[in-house]
Short mmCIF file of C-alpha atoms in Angstrom, two decimals:
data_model
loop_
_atom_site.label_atom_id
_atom_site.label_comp_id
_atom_site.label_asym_id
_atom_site.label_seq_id
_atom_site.Cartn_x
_atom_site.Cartn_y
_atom_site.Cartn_z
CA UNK P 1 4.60 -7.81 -21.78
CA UNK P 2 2.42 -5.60 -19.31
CA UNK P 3 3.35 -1.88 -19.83
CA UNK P 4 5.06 -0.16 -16.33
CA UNK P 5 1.92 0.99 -14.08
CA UNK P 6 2.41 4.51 -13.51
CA UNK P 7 3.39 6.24 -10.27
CA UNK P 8 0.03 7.76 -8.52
CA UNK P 9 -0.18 10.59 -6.46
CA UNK P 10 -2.88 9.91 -3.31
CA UNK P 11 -6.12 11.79 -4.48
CA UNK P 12 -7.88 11.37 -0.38
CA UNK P 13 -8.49 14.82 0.75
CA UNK P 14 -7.46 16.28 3.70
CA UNK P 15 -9.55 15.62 6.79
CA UNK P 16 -9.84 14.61 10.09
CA UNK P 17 -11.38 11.41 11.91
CA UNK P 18 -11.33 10.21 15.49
CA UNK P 19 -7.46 10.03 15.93
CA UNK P 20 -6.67 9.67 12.42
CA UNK P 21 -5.43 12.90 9.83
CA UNK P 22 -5.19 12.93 6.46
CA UNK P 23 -2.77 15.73 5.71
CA UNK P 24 -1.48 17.37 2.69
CA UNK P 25 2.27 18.79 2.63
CA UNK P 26 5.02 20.05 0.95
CA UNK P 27 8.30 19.19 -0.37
CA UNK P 28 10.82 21.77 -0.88
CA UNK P 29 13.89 21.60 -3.48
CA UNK P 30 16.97 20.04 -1.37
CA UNK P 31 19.98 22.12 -1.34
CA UNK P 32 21.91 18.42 -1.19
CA UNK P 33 22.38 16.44 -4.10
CA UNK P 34 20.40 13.09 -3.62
CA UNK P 35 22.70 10.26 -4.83
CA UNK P 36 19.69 7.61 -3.29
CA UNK P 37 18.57 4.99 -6.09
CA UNK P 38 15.82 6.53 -7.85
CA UNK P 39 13.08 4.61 -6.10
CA UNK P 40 14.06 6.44 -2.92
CA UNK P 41 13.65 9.92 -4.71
CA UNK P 42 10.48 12.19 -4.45
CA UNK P 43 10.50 15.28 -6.61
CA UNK P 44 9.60 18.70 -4.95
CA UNK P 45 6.00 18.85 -4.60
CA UNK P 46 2.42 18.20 -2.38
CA UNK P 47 2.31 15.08 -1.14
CA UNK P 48 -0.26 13.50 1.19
CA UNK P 49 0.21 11.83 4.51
CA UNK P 50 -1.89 9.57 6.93
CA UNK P 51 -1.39 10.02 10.38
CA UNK P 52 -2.36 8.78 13.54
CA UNK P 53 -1.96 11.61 16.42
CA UNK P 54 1.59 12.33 15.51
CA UNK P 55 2.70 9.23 13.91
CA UNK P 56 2.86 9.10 9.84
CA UNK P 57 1.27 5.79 8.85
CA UNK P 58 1.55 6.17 5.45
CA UNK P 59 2.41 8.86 2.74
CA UNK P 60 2.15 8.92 -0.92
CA UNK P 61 5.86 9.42 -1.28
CA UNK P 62 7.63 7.56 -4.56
CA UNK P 63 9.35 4.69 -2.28
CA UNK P 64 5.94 4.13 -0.95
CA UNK P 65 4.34 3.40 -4.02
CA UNK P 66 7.89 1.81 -6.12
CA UNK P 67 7.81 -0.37 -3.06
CA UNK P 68 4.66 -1.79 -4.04
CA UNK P 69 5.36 -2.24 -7.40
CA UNK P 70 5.41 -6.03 -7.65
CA UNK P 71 2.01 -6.45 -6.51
CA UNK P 72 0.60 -4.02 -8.90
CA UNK P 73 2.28 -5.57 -11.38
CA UNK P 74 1.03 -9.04 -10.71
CA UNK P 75 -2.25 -7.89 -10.11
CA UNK P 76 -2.45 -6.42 -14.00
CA UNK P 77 -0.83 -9.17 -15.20
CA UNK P 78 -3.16 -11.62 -13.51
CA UNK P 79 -6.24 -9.60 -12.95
CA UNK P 80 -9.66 -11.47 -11.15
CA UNK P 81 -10.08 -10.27 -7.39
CA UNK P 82 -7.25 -9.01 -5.20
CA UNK P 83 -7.34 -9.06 -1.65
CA UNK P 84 -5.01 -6.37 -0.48
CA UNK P 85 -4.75 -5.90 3.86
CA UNK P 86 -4.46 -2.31 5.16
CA UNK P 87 -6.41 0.32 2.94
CA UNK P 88 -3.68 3.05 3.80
CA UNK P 89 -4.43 6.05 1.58
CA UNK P 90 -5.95 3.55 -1.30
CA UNK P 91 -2.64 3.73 -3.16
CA UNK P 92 -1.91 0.11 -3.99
CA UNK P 93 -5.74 -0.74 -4.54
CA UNK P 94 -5.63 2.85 -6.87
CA UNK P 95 -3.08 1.38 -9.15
CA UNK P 96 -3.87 -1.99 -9.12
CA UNK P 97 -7.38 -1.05 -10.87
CA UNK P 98 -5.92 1.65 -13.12
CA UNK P 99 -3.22 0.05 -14.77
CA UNK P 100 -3.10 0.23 -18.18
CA UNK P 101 -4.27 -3.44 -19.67
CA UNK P 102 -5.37 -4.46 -16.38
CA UNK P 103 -7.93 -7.04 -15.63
CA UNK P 104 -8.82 -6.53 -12.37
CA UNK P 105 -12.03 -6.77 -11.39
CA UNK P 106 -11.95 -6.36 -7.95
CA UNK P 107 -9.87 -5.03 -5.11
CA UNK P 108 -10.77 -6.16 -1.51
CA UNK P 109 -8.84 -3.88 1.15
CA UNK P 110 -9.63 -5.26 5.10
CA UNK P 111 -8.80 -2.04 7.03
CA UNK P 112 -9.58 -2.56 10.71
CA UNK P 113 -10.16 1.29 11.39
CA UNK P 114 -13.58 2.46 10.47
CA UNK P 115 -11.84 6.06 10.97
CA UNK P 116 -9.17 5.09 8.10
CA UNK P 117 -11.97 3.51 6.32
CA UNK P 118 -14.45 6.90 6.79
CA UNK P 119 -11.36 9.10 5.62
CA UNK P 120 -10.32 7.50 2.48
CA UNK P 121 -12.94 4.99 1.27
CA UNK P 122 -15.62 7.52 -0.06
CA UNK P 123 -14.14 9.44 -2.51
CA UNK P 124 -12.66 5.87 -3.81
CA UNK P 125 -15.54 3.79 -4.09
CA UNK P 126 -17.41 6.96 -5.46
CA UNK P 127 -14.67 6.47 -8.52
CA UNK P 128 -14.73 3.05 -8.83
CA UNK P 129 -18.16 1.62 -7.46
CA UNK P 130 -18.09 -2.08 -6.98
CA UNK P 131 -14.48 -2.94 -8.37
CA UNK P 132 -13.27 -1.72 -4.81
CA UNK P 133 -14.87 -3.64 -1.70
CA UNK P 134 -13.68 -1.87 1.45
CA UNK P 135 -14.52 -4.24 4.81
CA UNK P 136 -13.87 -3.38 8.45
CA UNK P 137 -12.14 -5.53 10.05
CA UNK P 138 -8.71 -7.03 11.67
CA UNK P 139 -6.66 -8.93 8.77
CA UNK P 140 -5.54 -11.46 11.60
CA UNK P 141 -9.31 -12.20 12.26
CA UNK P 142 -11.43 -11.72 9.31
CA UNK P 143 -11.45 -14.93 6.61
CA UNK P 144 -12.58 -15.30 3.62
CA UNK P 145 -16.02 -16.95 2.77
CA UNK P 146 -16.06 -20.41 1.49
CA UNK P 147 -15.44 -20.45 -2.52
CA UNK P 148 -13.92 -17.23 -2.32
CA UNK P 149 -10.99 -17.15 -4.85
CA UNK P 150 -8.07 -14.25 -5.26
CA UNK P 151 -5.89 -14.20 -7.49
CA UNK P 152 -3.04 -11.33 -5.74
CA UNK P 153 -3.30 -11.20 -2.11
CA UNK P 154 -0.85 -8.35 -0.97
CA UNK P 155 -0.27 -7.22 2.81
CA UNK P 156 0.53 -3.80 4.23
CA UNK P 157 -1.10 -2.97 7.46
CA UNK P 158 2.61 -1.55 9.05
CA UNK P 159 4.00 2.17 9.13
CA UNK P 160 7.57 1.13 9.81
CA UNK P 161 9.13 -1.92 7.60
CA UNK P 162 11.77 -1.85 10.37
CA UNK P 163 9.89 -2.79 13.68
CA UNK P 164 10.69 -5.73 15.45
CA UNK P 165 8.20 -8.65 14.71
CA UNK P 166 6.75 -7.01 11.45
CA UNK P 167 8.48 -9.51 8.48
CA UNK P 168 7.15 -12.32 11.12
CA UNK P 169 3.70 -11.03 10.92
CA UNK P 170 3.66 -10.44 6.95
CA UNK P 171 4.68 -13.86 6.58
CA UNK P 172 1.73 -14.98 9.26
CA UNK P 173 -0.65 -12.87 7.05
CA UNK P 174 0.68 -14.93 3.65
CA UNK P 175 0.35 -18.29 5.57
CA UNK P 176 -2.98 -17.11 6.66
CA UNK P 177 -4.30 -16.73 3.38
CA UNK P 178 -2.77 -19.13 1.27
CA UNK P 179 -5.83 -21.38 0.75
CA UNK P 180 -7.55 -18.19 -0.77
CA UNK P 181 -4.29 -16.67 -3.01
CA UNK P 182 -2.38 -17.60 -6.03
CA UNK P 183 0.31 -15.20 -5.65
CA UNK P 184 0.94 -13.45 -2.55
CA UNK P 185 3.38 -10.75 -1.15
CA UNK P 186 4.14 -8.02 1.03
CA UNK P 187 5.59 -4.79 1.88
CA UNK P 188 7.98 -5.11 4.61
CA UNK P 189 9.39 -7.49 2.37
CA UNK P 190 9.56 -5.52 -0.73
CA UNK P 191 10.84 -2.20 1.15
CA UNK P 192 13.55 -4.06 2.75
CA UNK P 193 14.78 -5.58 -0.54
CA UNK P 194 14.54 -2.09 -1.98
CA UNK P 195 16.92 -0.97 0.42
CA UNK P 196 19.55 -3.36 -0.50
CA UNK P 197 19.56 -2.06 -3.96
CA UNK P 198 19.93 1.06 -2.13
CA UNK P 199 22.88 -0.01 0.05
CA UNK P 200 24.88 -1.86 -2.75
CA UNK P 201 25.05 1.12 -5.04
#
């Protein structure tokens, strides 16, 4: 049995590209008690955010990463390559390659934002050198080449699970890359069924 990855903290400093912010913030103690599931739970603390203009595209926040759980747990049990669509804040392709007893031996993020891509790939692929493969371009476009095998491919290129048309694209993404995947998943689909755990407590 694989051990439980641990929860990761984003590591991207804070900087500015084009439209895009990475921004750190902070959490202050609740006065409320906060009777959410502990998935939905972040501790007081710095946390990170990516943002575009005004809009928060991702954070580092615990539901973010729980959330994305299942595909870092497939990915150490299976290791190989993993194809993962959206870089974010590297937080899925982070874990994926640190989990304890892992085999990964690649992560492939497609981010479509070279700004995205000149915020946060750096000071990851300075880490991690050729285990993490970071290439420009639009997930609905960009294919695989021939022979290319993954064994995890895992898609989250959305900042709201709850948008109209998003679960229809995920599940575009999976069909789209179902010749090159063994397992595949994603999280608009994970986040929602997080929230029913949430609702039925």
């Amino acid at each position: 049995m694989q051990p439980s990855p641990p929860y990761i903290k984003s590591r991207v400093p804070a900087g500015r590209c084009g439209d895009w912010w990475v921004e750190k913030f902070r959490v202050q103690p609740s006065e409320r008690r906060d009777t959410r599931p502990a998935c939905f739970r972040s501790p007081p603390g710095t946390y990170t955010r990516l943002k575009k203009g005004n809009d928060v595209f991702m954070t580092d926040f615990y539901d973010e990463w729980w959330t994305q759980r299942e595909a870092i747990l497939q990915a150490q049990a299976r290791g190989g390559r993993v194809l993962v669509t959206g870089l974010g804040l590297g937080l899925v392709a982070v874990s994926m390659l640190e989990a304890a007893g892992s085999h990964v031996q690649q992560v492939v993020a497609i981010e479509r934002s070279a700004d995205v891509i000149a915020l946060v790939a750096p000071g990851l692929i300075a880490a991690y050198g050729g285990r993490l493969k970071v290439v420009c371009a639009n997930a609905f476009e960009w294919l695989p080449s021939a022979g290319e095998r993954y064994s995890i491919g895992w898609h989250d290129i959305w900042p709201n699970p709850h948008e109209p048309g998003v679960l229809a694209e995920a599940e575009r993404l999976e069909q789209r890359f179902a010749p090159w995947c063994d397992w595949q998943g994603n999280w608009v689909r994970e986040y929602r069924a997080a929230e029913q755990i949430e609702s039925a407590v």
